[in-house]
């Protein structure tokens, strides 16, 4: 890393920059941008809107202009940096591999440091998310209020959209009430009389990391994941984790992200008791692998963060690495003489979540290997399968129009596959793809990879037809 003082001296007579100190750390890096524009066609926002302001080149140029005192941070500049999915598609197509996501996070962090963070945002990241009990209580209240039907009625007559289009979009994404939260459902399932994890003690032990998206909105996914891990012969302990902190990090709130990381390390205790910590949320598994970097300067927690990082696996990464895929073809069940449900033939396609795929965890072949091993399934690749779907955490809620334009493109490619099921490994992507299919009138189901595994190779329930 270059000494900032040295850089300032090297620039001779130029007056001291009013840019945030932290920008200096990335100065040499942004200087490598040649403005070639290779990042332009790669950017999902540019593809959807044609706006140069969305492209990495524009962001990197503005960042450099601030360091070199040609530009001040302002709300208009903030808008440019707010419009980024942090998908890294630009970095992937850039010869010097300019890390636009780091540039964007740095800007968001510095802007909030200078102009302050909203009260609500601070409370959510620093008070609510580290306390899952509080969060669960709030979610239950929100669902109970929705159950009254008042919100849906207001939405139907356009009142919600009139008040705030972002709220309209948020309601559209989580339209179905999920019933009991995942944590309550799994509490019944996993507690043995001694409070131990399910499965015998000599089984390899897996910690199941519960993502907020599955806990609060898509609990059936988490149930399927735990069932599959148990079918594969692992003893599963449901972890008492809180939010992984990726949302806070994406907002440039590094302090809250570090706070959530430390809180999770405290809650997890000694992770050495697990063979692996598994999540079927690509965003969570990806961000947990970043804890060591996030806490690198923290002598109390960095070693534990590194240990955690070494044990975290995405669901498909873990199953492809450690699971017996024959179980999904009925091995084991068939050996006991049970009749296996024959799956209906279907065509399936896979959407790579940004934080799971090539540009973050590089988990690309594993889900495809699993899908190809499932009986009755034809895997058909989707064009631009690893292009962001436009959900990107809260991006879809905060920028509903641009997000919808990104989603439209994804939905067209989905339609072209002719698949009846799109599989992915992220709750945000699942909700977004479902929305895209609904809007386009596509008869396509959206499943997590653990759900499609859960359905495969099952013994036939008594009195049922042998196909499904
Ligand atoms: S960010 Fe990379 S790809 Fe984009 S203009 Fe700069 S050098 Fe070229
Ligand atoms: S990270 Fe993604 S959305 Fe952001 S500028 Fe790069 S390609 Fe565009």
CSV table of C-alpha atoms and ligand atoms in Angstrom, one decimal:
chain,number,residue,atom,x,y,z
A,1,UNK,CA,0.0,0.0,0.0
A,2,UNK,CA,1.3,3.5,-0.9
A,3,UNK,CA,1.9,6.0,1.9
A,4,UNK,CA,-0.8,8.8,1.3
A,5,UNK,CA,1.7,11.4,2.4
A,6,UNK,CA,4.1,10.2,-0.3
A,7,UNK,CA,1.4,10.5,-2.9
A,8,UNK,CA,0.5,14.0,-1.9
A,9,UNK,CA,4.2,15.0,-2.0
A,10,UNK,CA,4.5,13.4,-5.4
A,11,UNK,CA,1.7,15.6,-6.7
A,12,UNK,CA,3.8,18.7,-6.0
A,13,UNK,CA,2.1,22.0,-5.5
A,14,UNK,CA,-1.5,20.7,-5.4
A,15,UNK,CA,-3.3,21.9,-2.3
A,16,UNK,CA,-4.3,19.3,0.3
A,17,UNK,CA,-7.2,17.2,-1.0
A,18,UNK,CA,-10.6,17.7,0.7
A,19,UNK,CA,-11.3,14.0,-0.2
A,20,UNK,CA,-11.9,11.6,2.7
A,21,UNK,CA,-8.6,10.1,3.9
A,22,UNK,CA,-9.7,6.6,3.1
A,23,UNK,CA,-10.0,7.4,-0.6
A,24,UNK,CA,-6.2,7.7,-0.7
A,25,UNK,CA,-5.9,3.9,-0.1
A,26,UNK,CA,-7.6,3.2,-3.4
A,27,UNK,CA,-6.0,6.1,-5.3
A,28,UNK,CA,-3.2,4.0,-7.0
A,29,UNK,CA,-5.9,1.4,-7.8
A,30,UNK,CA,-8.3,3.8,-9.5
A,31,UNK,CA,-5.4,5.3,-11.5
A,32,UNK,CA,-5.1,2.0,-13.4
A,33,UNK,CA,-8.5,2.6,-15.1
A,34,UNK,CA,-7.7,3.5,-18.7
A,35,UNK,CA,-11.4,4.5,-19.5
A,36,UNK,CA,-11.4,1.8,-22.2
A,37,UNK,CA,-15.1,1.0,-21.6
A,38,UNK,CA,-14.8,-2.8,-21.5
A,39,UNK,CA,-16.9,-2.7,-18.3
A,40,UNK,CA,-19.8,-1.0,-20.1
A,41,UNK,CA,-21.4,-3.9,-21.9
A,42,UNK,CA,-20.8,-6.2,-18.9
A,43,UNK,CA,-22.8,-4.0,-16.5
A,44,UNK,CA,-26.4,-5.3,-15.9
A,45,UNK,CA,-27.6,-1.8,-15.1
A,46,UNK,CA,-26.1,-0.4,-18.4
A,47,UNK,CA,-27.5,-3.3,-20.4
A,48,UNK,CA,-30.9,-2.5,-19.0
A,49,UNK,CA,-30.9,1.3,-19.1
A,50,UNK,CA,-28.1,2.3,-21.5
A,51,UNK,CA,-27.0,5.0,-19.0
A,52,UNK,CA,-23.3,5.6,-18.9
A,53,UNK,CA,-23.6,6.9,-15.4
A,54,UNK,CA,-24.3,3.4,-14.2
A,55,UNK,CA,-21.1,2.0,-15.7
A,56,UNK,CA,-18.0,1.3,-13.5
A,57,UNK,CA,-15.9,3.7,-15.6
A,58,UNK,CA,-18.1,6.6,-14.5
A,59,UNK,CA,-17.9,5.7,-10.9
A,60,UNK,CA,-14.1,5.3,-10.9
A,61,UNK,CA,-13.7,8.6,-12.7
A,62,UNK,CA,-15.9,10.4,-10.2
A,63,UNK,CA,-14.0,8.8,-7.3
A,64,UNK,CA,-10.7,10.0,-8.8
A,65,UNK,CA,-12.1,13.5,-9.5
A,66,UNK,CA,-12.9,13.7,-5.8
A,67,UNK,CA,-9.4,12.7,-4.7
A,68,UNK,CA,-7.9,15.2,-7.2
A,69,UNK,CA,-10.2,18.0,-6.0
A,70,UNK,CA,-12.2,18.4,-9.2
A,71,UNK,CA,-15.4,17.3,-7.6
A,72,UNK,CA,-17.1,17.4,-4.2
A,73,UNK,CA,-19.2,14.7,-2.6
A,74,UNK,CA,-22.9,15.8,-3.1
A,75,UNK,CA,-26.3,14.1,-3.3
A,76,UNK,CA,-26.1,14.0,-7.1
A,77,UNK,CA,-22.7,12.1,-6.9
A,78,UNK,CA,-24.2,9.9,-4.2
A,79,UNK,CA,-26.9,8.8,-6.6
A,80,UNK,CA,-24.4,7.5,-9.0
A,81,UNK,CA,-22.8,5.4,-6.3
A,82,UNK,CA,-26.2,4.2,-5.0
A,83,UNK,CA,-26.8,2.7,-8.5
A,84,UNK,CA,-24.6,-0.3,-8.3
A,85,UNK,CA,-25.5,-3.9,-7.7
A,86,UNK,CA,-22.0,-4.8,-6.4
A,87,UNK,CA,-22.1,-7.7,-8.8
A,88,UNK,CA,-18.4,-7.4,-9.9
A,89,UNK,CA,-19.3,-8.1,-13.6
A,90,UNK,CA,-17.3,-5.0,-14.5
A,91,UNK,CA,-14.2,-6.2,-12.6
A,92,UNK,CA,-14.5,-9.5,-14.4
A,93,UNK,CA,-14.2,-7.8,-17.8
A,94,UNK,CA,-11.6,-5.2,-16.8
A,95,UNK,CA,-7.9,-5.8,-17.8
A,96,UNK,CA,-6.5,-4.2,-14.7
A,97,UNK,CA,-9.4,-5.7,-12.7
A,98,UNK,CA,-10.5,-2.4,-11.1
A,99,UNK,CA,-12.5,-3.3,-8.0
A,100,UNK,CA,-15.5,-1.1,-8.5
A,101,UNK,CA,-17.4,-2.8,-5.6
A,102,UNK,CA,-14.6,-1.6,-3.2
A,103,UNK,CA,-14.7,1.9,-4.7
A,104,UNK,CA,-18.5,2.0,-4.3
A,105,UNK,CA,-18.4,0.7,-0.7
A,106,UNK,CA,-15.6,3.2,0.1
A,107,UNK,CA,-17.7,6.1,-1.3
A,108,UNK,CA,-20.9,5.0,0.5
A,109,UNK,CA,-18.9,4.7,3.8
A,110,UNK,CA,-17.2,8.1,3.4
A,111,UNK,CA,-20.4,9.9,2.4
A,112,UNK,CA,-22.2,8.6,5.5
A,113,UNK,CA,-19.3,9.5,7.7
A,114,UNK,CA,-19.4,13.1,6.4
A,115,UNK,CA,-23.1,13.7,6.1
A,116,UNK,CA,-24.5,11.2,8.7
A,117,UNK,CA,-26.6,8.0,8.4
A,118,UNK,CA,-30.4,8.0,8.6
A,119,UNK,CA,-31.8,7.2,12.1
A,120,UNK,CA,-33.8,4.2,10.9
A,121,UNK,CA,-30.8,2.7,9.1
A,122,UNK,CA,-28.6,3.0,12.2
A,123,UNK,CA,-31.2,1.5,14.4
A,124,UNK,CA,-31.8,-1.4,12.0
A,125,UNK,CA,-28.2,-2.3,11.6
A,126,UNK,CA,-27.0,-1.6,15.1
A,127,UNK,CA,-29.9,-2.4,17.3
A,128,UNK,CA,-32.3,-4.7,15.5
A,129,UNK,CA,-30.2,-7.0,13.4
A,130,UNK,CA,-27.8,-8.1,16.2
A,131,UNK,CA,-30.8,-9.1,18.3
A,132,UNK,CA,-32.7,-11.8,16.5
A,133,UNK,CA,-35.4,-12.0,19.2
A,134,UNK,CA,-36.3,-8.4,18.7
A,135,UNK,CA,-36.2,-8.8,14.9
A,136,UNK,CA,-38.5,-11.9,15.1
A,137,UNK,CA,-40.9,-10.0,17.3
A,138,UNK,CA,-41.1,-7.1,14.8
A,139,UNK,CA,-41.5,-9.5,11.8
A,140,UNK,CA,-44.4,-11.2,13.6
A,141,UNK,CA,-46.1,-7.9,14.2
A,142,UNK,CA,-45.7,-6.9,10.5
A,143,UNK,CA,-47.1,-10.2,9.3
A,144,UNK,CA,-50.0,-10.0,11.8
A,145,UNK,CA,-50.7,-6.5,10.6
A,146,UNK,CA,-50.7,-7.7,7.0
A,147,UNK,CA,-53.0,-10.5,8.0
A,148,UNK,CA,-55.7,-7.9,8.8
A,149,UNK,CA,-55.8,-7.3,5.0
A,150,UNK,CA,-55.6,-3.5,5.5
A,151,UNK,CA,-52.3,-3.2,3.8
A,152,UNK,CA,-53.3,-5.3,0.8
A,153,UNK,CA,-56.5,-3.3,0.4
A,154,UNK,CA,-54.5,-0.1,0.5
A,155,UNK,CA,-52.1,-1.6,-2.1
A,156,UNK,CA,-55.0,-2.7,-4.4
A,157,UNK,CA,-56.4,0.8,-4.6
A,158,UNK,CA,-53.0,2.2,-5.3
A,159,UNK,CA,-52.6,4.0,-1.9
A,160,UNK,CA,-49.3,2.3,-1.0
A,161,UNK,CA,-47.8,3.1,-4.3
A,162,UNK,CA,-48.9,6.7,-3.9
A,163,UNK,CA,-47.3,7.0,-0.5
A,164,UNK,CA,-44.1,5.3,-1.5
A,165,UNK,CA,-43.4,3.2,-4.6
A,166,UNK,CA,-40.6,1.5,-2.8
A,167,UNK,CA,-43.0,0.2,-0.2
A,168,UNK,CA,-45.2,-1.1,-3.0
A,169,UNK,CA,-42.3,-3.0,-4.4
A,170,UNK,CA,-41.3,-4.4,-1.0
A,171,UNK,CA,-44.9,-5.7,-0.4
A,172,UNK,CA,-44.9,-7.3,-3.9
A,173,UNK,CA,-41.7,-9.2,-3.2
A,174,UNK,CA,-43.0,-10.8,0.1
A,175,UNK,CA,-46.6,-11.2,-0.9
A,176,UNK,CA,-47.3,-14.5,0.7
A,177,UNK,CA,-47.4,-14.9,4.5
A,178,UNK,CA,-44.9,-17.6,5.3
A,179,UNK,CA,-46.6,-19.1,8.4
A,180,UNK,CA,-44.3,-19.9,11.5
A,181,UNK,CA,-40.8,-18.6,11.1
A,182,UNK,CA,-38.1,-21.1,10.2
A,183,UNK,CA,-36.4,-20.9,13.6
A,184,UNK,CA,-39.7,-22.0,15.4
A,185,UNK,CA,-40.2,-24.8,12.9
A,186,UNK,CA,-36.7,-26.1,13.3
A,187,UNK,CA,-36.7,-25.8,17.1
A,188,UNK,CA,-39.3,-28.5,17.2
A,189,UNK,CA,-37.4,-30.7,14.8
A,190,UNK,CA,-33.8,-30.5,16.1
A,191,UNK,CA,-34.1,-30.5,19.8
A,192,UNK,CA,-33.4,-33.9,21.3
A,193,UNK,CA,-34.3,-34.4,25.0
A,194,UNK,CA,-30.7,-33.5,25.8
A,195,UNK,CA,-30.8,-30.5,23.5
A,196,UNK,CA,-28.3,-32.1,21.1
A,197,UNK,CA,-28.3,-31.9,17.4
A,198,UNK,CA,-30.3,-34.5,15.4
A,199,UNK,CA,-28.5,-37.6,14.3
A,200,UNK,CA,-26.1,-39.8,16.2
A,201,UNK,CA,-23.0,-38.5,17.8
A,202,UNK,CA,-20.6,-40.3,15.4
A,203,UNK,CA,-22.0,-38.6,12.4
A,204,UNK,CA,-20.1,-35.8,10.9
A,205,UNK,CA,-21.5,-32.6,12.3
A,206,UNK,CA,-22.8,-29.6,10.3
A,207,UNK,CA,-23.8,-26.2,11.6
A,208,UNK,CA,-26.8,-24.9,9.7
A,209,UNK,CA,-26.5,-21.1,9.2
A,210,UNK,CA,-30.0,-19.6,9.0
A,211,UNK,CA,-30.3,-16.7,6.6
A,212,UNK,CA,-32.8,-14.0,7.4
A,213,UNK,CA,-34.5,-14.4,4.0
A,214,UNK,CA,-35.4,-18.1,4.8
A,215,UNK,CA,-36.2,-17.5,8.4
A,216,UNK,CA,-38.6,-14.7,7.8
A,217,UNK,CA,-40.0,-15.2,4.3
A,218,UNK,CA,-39.2,-18.6,2.8
A,219,UNK,CA,-39.0,-21.0,5.8
A,220,UNK,CA,-39.8,-24.1,3.7
A,221,UNK,CA,-36.4,-23.7,2.0
A,222,UNK,CA,-34.6,-24.0,5.4
A,223,UNK,CA,-36.7,-27.1,6.3
A,224,UNK,CA,-35.7,-28.7,3.0
A,225,UNK,CA,-32.0,-27.9,3.5
A,226,UNK,CA,-31.9,-29.5,7.0
A,227,UNK,CA,-33.8,-32.6,5.7
A,228,UNK,CA,-31.3,-33.0,2.9
A,229,UNK,CA,-28.3,-32.7,5.1
A,230,UNK,CA,-29.7,-35.3,7.5
A,231,UNK,CA,-30.5,-37.6,4.6
A,232,UNK,CA,-26.9,-37.3,3.5
A,233,UNK,CA,-25.9,-38.6,6.9
A,234,UNK,CA,-24.9,-35.4,8.7
A,235,UNK,CA,-25.8,-34.4,12.3
A,236,UNK,CA,-27.3,-30.9,12.0
A,237,UNK,CA,-27.1,-28.2,14.6
A,238,UNK,CA,-29.1,-25.2,13.9
A,239,UNK,CA,-26.9,-22.2,14.7
A,240,UNK,CA,-28.1,-19.3,16.8
A,241,UNK,CA,-26.8,-16.7,14.4
A,242,UNK,CA,-28.1,-13.2,13.7
A,243,UNK,CA,-27.9,-11.4,10.3
A,244,UNK,CA,-24.5,-12.0,8.6
A,245,UNK,CA,-24.1,-8.3,8.1
A,246,UNK,CA,-23.9,-8.2,4.3
A,247,UNK,CA,-26.7,-5.6,4.0
A,248,UNK,CA,-24.8,-3.2,6.4
A,249,UNK,CA,-21.6,-3.8,4.4
A,250,UNK,CA,-23.4,-3.0,1.1
A,251,UNK,CA,-24.6,0.3,2.6
A,252,UNK,CA,-21.0,1.1,3.4
A,253,UNK,CA,-21.6,0.8,7.1
A,254,UNK,CA,-18.4,-1.1,7.9
A,255,UNK,CA,-18.8,-0.5,11.6
A,256,UNK,CA,-22.2,-2.2,11.7
A,257,UNK,CA,-20.9,-5.0,9.5
A,258,UNK,CA,-18.0,-5.6,11.9
A,259,UNK,CA,-20.4,-5.4,14.9
A,260,UNK,CA,-22.6,-8.1,13.4
A,261,UNK,CA,-19.6,-10.3,12.5
A,262,UNK,CA,-18.3,-10.1,16.1
A,263,UNK,CA,-21.8,-10.8,17.4
A,264,UNK,CA,-22.0,-13.9,15.2
A,265,UNK,CA,-18.6,-15.2,16.3
A,266,UNK,CA,-19.7,-14.8,19.9
A,267,UNK,CA,-23.0,-16.6,19.3
A,268,UNK,CA,-21.4,-19.5,17.4
A,269,UNK,CA,-18.7,-20.2,20.0
A,270,UNK,CA,-16.1,-22.8,19.2
A,271,UNK,CA,-16.7,-23.6,15.5
A,272,UNK,CA,-14.1,-26.4,15.7
A,273,UNK,CA,-17.0,-28.7,16.8
A,274,UNK,CA,-18.3,-28.6,13.2
A,275,UNK,CA,-17.0,-30.3,10.1
A,276,UNK,CA,-18.6,-27.5,8.2
A,277,UNK,CA,-20.9,-24.5,8.5
A,278,UNK,CA,-23.4,-24.7,5.7
A,279,UNK,CA,-25.8,-22.1,4.2
A,280,UNK,CA,-28.1,-22.4,1.2
A,281,UNK,CA,-27.9,-18.6,0.9
A,282,UNK,CA,-25.1,-17.6,-1.4
A,283,UNK,CA,-25.0,-14.1,0.0
A,284,UNK,CA,-24.5,-15.4,3.6
A,285,UNK,CA,-21.9,-18.0,2.7
A,286,UNK,CA,-20.1,-15.5,0.6
A,287,UNK,CA,-20.1,-12.8,3.3
A,288,UNK,CA,-19.1,-15.2,6.1
A,289,UNK,CA,-16.0,-16.0,4.0
A,290,UNK,CA,-15.2,-12.3,4.1
A,291,UNK,CA,-15.3,-12.1,8.0
A,292,UNK,CA,-11.5,-12.6,8.2
A,293,UNK,CA,-10.9,-9.6,5.9
A,294,UNK,CA,-13.5,-7.5,7.7
A,295,UNK,CA,-11.9,-8.2,11.1
A,296,UNK,CA,-8.3,-8.4,10.0
A,297,UNK,CA,-7.3,-5.5,12.3
A,298,UNK,CA,-9.1,-6.8,15.4
A,299,UNK,CA,-6.7,-8.9,17.5
A,300,UNK,CA,-9.6,-10.3,19.6
A,301,UNK,CA,-11.6,-11.7,16.8
A,302,UNK,CA,-9.5,-12.1,13.7
A,303,UNK,CA,-8.3,-15.7,14.5
A,304,UNK,CA,-11.8,-16.8,15.1
A,305,UNK,CA,-13.0,-15.2,11.9
A,306,UNK,CA,-10.3,-17.1,10.0
A,307,UNK,CA,-11.3,-20.3,11.6
A,308,UNK,CA,-15.0,-19.7,10.6
A,309,UNK,CA,-14.0,-18.8,7.1
A,310,UNK,CA,-12.2,-22.1,6.7
A,311,UNK,CA,-15.3,-24.0,7.7
A,312,UNK,CA,-18.0,-22.1,5.7
A,313,UNK,CA,-19.4,-23.8,2.7
A,314,UNK,CA,-22.3,-23.0,0.4
A,315,UNK,CA,-24.9,-25.7,0.3
A,316,UNK,CA,-24.1,-26.9,-3.2
A,317,UNK,CA,-20.3,-26.6,-2.5
A,318,UNK,CA,-20.7,-28.8,0.5
A,319,UNK,CA,-23.0,-31.4,-1.0
A,320,UNK,CA,-20.9,-31.7,-4.1
A,321,UNK,CA,-17.8,-32.1,-2.0
A,322,UNK,CA,-19.1,-34.3,0.8
A,323,UNK,CA,-22.5,-35.7,-0.1
A,324,UNK,CA,-23.3,-39.0,-1.7
A,325,UNK,CA,-25.3,-37.8,-4.7
A,326,UNK,CA,-26.6,-41.4,-5.2
A,327,UNK,CA,-28.9,-40.6,-2.3
A,328,UNK,CA,-30.9,-38.4,-4.7
A,329,UNK,CA,-31.4,-41.3,-7.0
A,330,UNK,CA,-32.8,-43.4,-4.2
A,331,UNK,CA,-29.7,-45.2,-3.0
A,332,UNK,CA,-30.1,-46.1,0.6
A,333,UNK,CA,-33.9,-45.9,0.6
A,334,UNK,CA,-34.1,-48.5,-2.2
A,335,UNK,CA,-31.7,-50.8,-0.3
A,336,UNK,CA,-34.2,-50.9,2.5
A,337,UNK,CA,-36.8,-52.2,0.0
A,338,UNK,CA,-38.7,-49.0,-0.1
A,339,UNK,CA,-40.3,-48.0,-3.4
A,340,UNK,CA,-38.8,-44.7,-4.8
A,341,UNK,CA,-41.0,-41.9,-6.2
A,342,UNK,CA,-40.3,-41.6,-9.9
A,343,UNK,CA,-39.9,-37.9,-10.7
A,344,UNK,CA,-41.8,-36.4,-13.5
A,345,UNK,CA,-39.4,-35.5,-16.4
A,346,UNK,CA,-38.7,-31.7,-16.4
A,347,UNK,CA,-36.3,-29.1,-17.8
A,348,UNK,CA,-34.5,-27.1,-15.2
A,349,UNK,CA,-32.2,-24.1,-15.5
A,350,UNK,CA,-29.8,-22.6,-12.9
A,351,UNK,CA,-29.4,-18.9,-12.0
A,352,UNK,CA,-26.0,-18.1,-10.5
A,353,UNK,CA,-26.4,-15.7,-7.5
A,354,UNK,CA,-23.6,-13.1,-7.8
A,355,UNK,CA,-22.2,-13.9,-4.3
A,356,UNK,CA,-22.1,-17.6,-5.1
A,357,UNK,CA,-20.8,-17.6,-8.6
A,358,UNK,CA,-17.5,-17.0,-10.4
A,359,UNK,CA,-16.9,-13.5,-9.2
A,360,UNK,CA,-17.3,-14.2,-5.4
A,361,UNK,CA,-17.1,-17.8,-4.2
A,362,UNK,CA,-16.5,-19.4,-7.6
A,363,UNK,CA,-19.2,-22.1,-6.9
A,364,UNK,CA,-20.3,-22.7,-10.4
A,365,UNK,CA,-19.8,-26.4,-11.4
A,366,UNK,CA,-21.1,-27.8,-8.1
A,367,UNK,CA,-24.8,-26.9,-8.4
A,368,UNK,CA,-24.7,-28.0,-12.0
A,369,UNK,CA,-23.2,-31.3,-11.0
A,370,UNK,CA,-25.9,-31.8,-8.4
A,371,UNK,CA,-28.7,-31.0,-10.8
A,372,UNK,CA,-27.3,-33.2,-13.5
A,373,UNK,CA,-27.2,-36.1,-11.0
A,374,UNK,CA,-30.9,-35.8,-10.2
A,375,UNK,CA,-33.3,-38.3,-11.8
A,376,UNK,CA,-35.8,-37.0,-14.4
A,377,UNK,CA,-34.1,-33.6,-14.8
A,378,UNK,CA,-32.7,-32.1,-18.0
A,379,UNK,CA,-30.4,-29.2,-17.2
A,380,UNK,CA,-30.6,-26.4,-19.8
A,381,UNK,CA,-28.2,-23.4,-19.5
A,382,UNK,CA,-29.7,-20.0,-19.5
A,383,UNK,CA,-28.0,-17.2,-21.4
A,384,UNK,CA,-26.2,-14.8,-19.0
A,385,UNK,CA,-27.0,-17.2,-16.1
A,386,UNK,CA,-24.5,-15.4,-13.9
A,387,UNK,CA,-25.8,-11.9,-14.7
A,388,UNK,CA,-27.4,-10.2,-11.6
A,389,UNK,CA,-31.2,-10.5,-11.5
A,390,UNK,CA,-31.5,-7.0,-10.1
A,391,UNK,CA,-32.4,-7.9,-6.5
A,392,UNK,CA,-29.0,-7.2,-5.0
A,393,UNK,CA,-30.1,-7.0,-1.4
A,394,UNK,CA,-32.3,-3.9,-1.0
A,395,UNK,CA,-31.5,-2.5,-4.5
A,396,UNK,CA,-34.7,-3.9,-5.9
A,397,UNK,CA,-36.7,-2.1,-3.2
A,398,UNK,CA,-34.8,1.2,-3.4
A,399,UNK,CA,-34.6,1.4,-7.2
A,400,UNK,CA,-37.7,-0.5,-8.3
A,401,UNK,CA,-37.7,0.8,-11.9
A,402,UNK,CA,-34.1,0.0,-12.7
A,403,UNK,CA,-34.3,-3.3,-10.9
A,404,UNK,CA,-37.4,-4.2,-12.9
A,405,UNK,CA,-35.5,-3.4,-16.2
A,406,UNK,CA,-32.7,-5.7,-15.1
A,407,UNK,CA,-35.2,-8.4,-14.2
A,408,UNK,CA,-37.0,-8.1,-17.5
A,409,UNK,CA,-33.8,-9.1,-19.3
A,410,UNK,CA,-33.2,-12.0,-17.0
A,411,UNK,CA,-36.9,-13.2,-17.4
A,412,UNK,CA,-36.5,-13.1,-21.2
A,413,UNK,CA,-33.5,-15.4,-21.0
A,414,UNK,CA,-35.4,-17.6,-18.6
A,415,UNK,CA,-38.3,-17.9,-21.0
A,416,UNK,CA,-35.9,-18.9,-23.8
A,417,UNK,CA,-34.7,-21.9,-21.9
A,418,UNK,CA,-38.2,-23.4,-21.9
A,419,UNK,CA,-37.5,-24.6,-18.3
A,420,UNK,CA,-40.4,-25.3,-16.0
A,421,UNK,CA,-38.2,-24.8,-12.9
A,422,UNK,CA,-35.5,-22.2,-12.2
A,423,UNK,CA,-33.1,-23.2,-9.4
A,424,UNK,CA,-30.9,-20.9,-7.5
A,425,UNK,CA,-29.2,-20.6,-4.1
A,426,UNK,CA,-30.2,-17.2,-2.6
A,427,UNK,CA,-33.5,-16.0,-1.1
A,428,UNK,CA,-33.3,-12.5,-2.7
A,429,UNK,CA,-32.8,-14.1,-6.1
A,430,UNK,CA,-35.7,-16.5,-5.5
A,431,UNK,CA,-38.1,-13.7,-4.6
A,432,UNK,CA,-36.9,-11.6,-7.6
A,433,UNK,CA,-37.1,-14.5,-10.1
A,434,UNK,CA,-40.6,-15.3,-8.8
A,435,UNK,CA,-41.6,-11.8,-9.3
A,436,UNK,CA,-40.2,-11.8,-12.9
A,437,UNK,CA,-42.0,-15.0,-13.8
A,438,UNK,CA,-45.3,-13.6,-12.3
A,439,UNK,CA,-45.1,-10.4,-14.2
A,440,UNK,CA,-44.2,-12.1,-17.5
A,441,UNK,CA,-46.9,-14.8,-16.9
A,442,UNK,CA,-44.3,-17.6,-17.2
A,443,UNK,CA,-45.4,-20.9,-15.8
A,444,UNK,CA,-42.1,-21.4,-14.0
A,445,UNK,CA,-41.5,-22.5,-10.4
A,446,UNK,CA,-38.6,-21.1,-8.5
A,447,UNK,CA,-36.8,-23.4,-6.2
A,448,UNK,CA,-33.7,-23.4,-4.0
A,449,UNK,CA,-31.2,-26.2,-4.9
A,450,UNK,CA,-31.9,-27.8,-1.5
A,451,UNK,CA,-35.6,-28.0,-2.3
A,452,UNK,CA,-35.0,-29.9,-5.6
A,453,UNK,CA,-32.6,-32.2,-3.8
A,454,UNK,CA,-35.2,-32.7,-1.1
A,455,UNK,CA,-37.7,-33.9,-3.7
A,456,UNK,CA,-35.4,-36.4,-5.3
A,457,UNK,CA,-35.0,-40.1,-4.5
A,458,UNK,CA,-37.7,-40.0,-1.8
A,459,UNK,CA,-39.4,-43.2,-0.7
A,460,UNK,CA,-43.0,-43.4,-1.8
A,461,UNK,CA,-45.4,-42.5,1.0
A,462,UNK,CA,-47.9,-45.3,1.7
A,463,UNK,CA,-51.0,-45.1,-0.5
A,464,UNK,CA,-49.6,-42.6,-3.0
A,465,UNK,CA,-49.0,-42.8,-6.7
A,466,UNK,CA,-45.4,-43.6,-7.6
A,467,UNK,CA,-44.8,-40.4,-9.6
A,468,UNK,CA,-44.7,-36.7,-8.7
B,1,LIG,S1,-13.0,0.1,-15.0
B,1,LIG,FE1,-11.7,-1.3,-16.2
B,1,LIG,S2,-12.9,-1.9,-18.0
B,1,LIG,FE2,-13.9,0.0,-17.1
B,1,LIG,S3,-13.0,1.7,-18.2
B,1,LIG,FE3,-11.7,1.4,-16.4
B,1,LIG,S4,-10.1,0.0,-17.1
B,1,LIG,FE4,-11.7,-0.1,-18.6
B,2,LIG,S1,-20.5,-3.9,-9.8
B,2,LIG,FE1,-22.1,-4.5,-11.3
B,2,LIG,S2,-23.7,-2.9,-11.2
B,2,LIG,FE2,-21.8,-2.1,-10.2
B,2,LIG,S3,-20.8,-1.0,-11.9
B,2,LIG,FE3,-19.9,-3.0,-11.8
B,2,LIG,S4,-21.1,-4.2,-13.3
B,2,LIG,FE4,-22.3,-2.3,-12.9
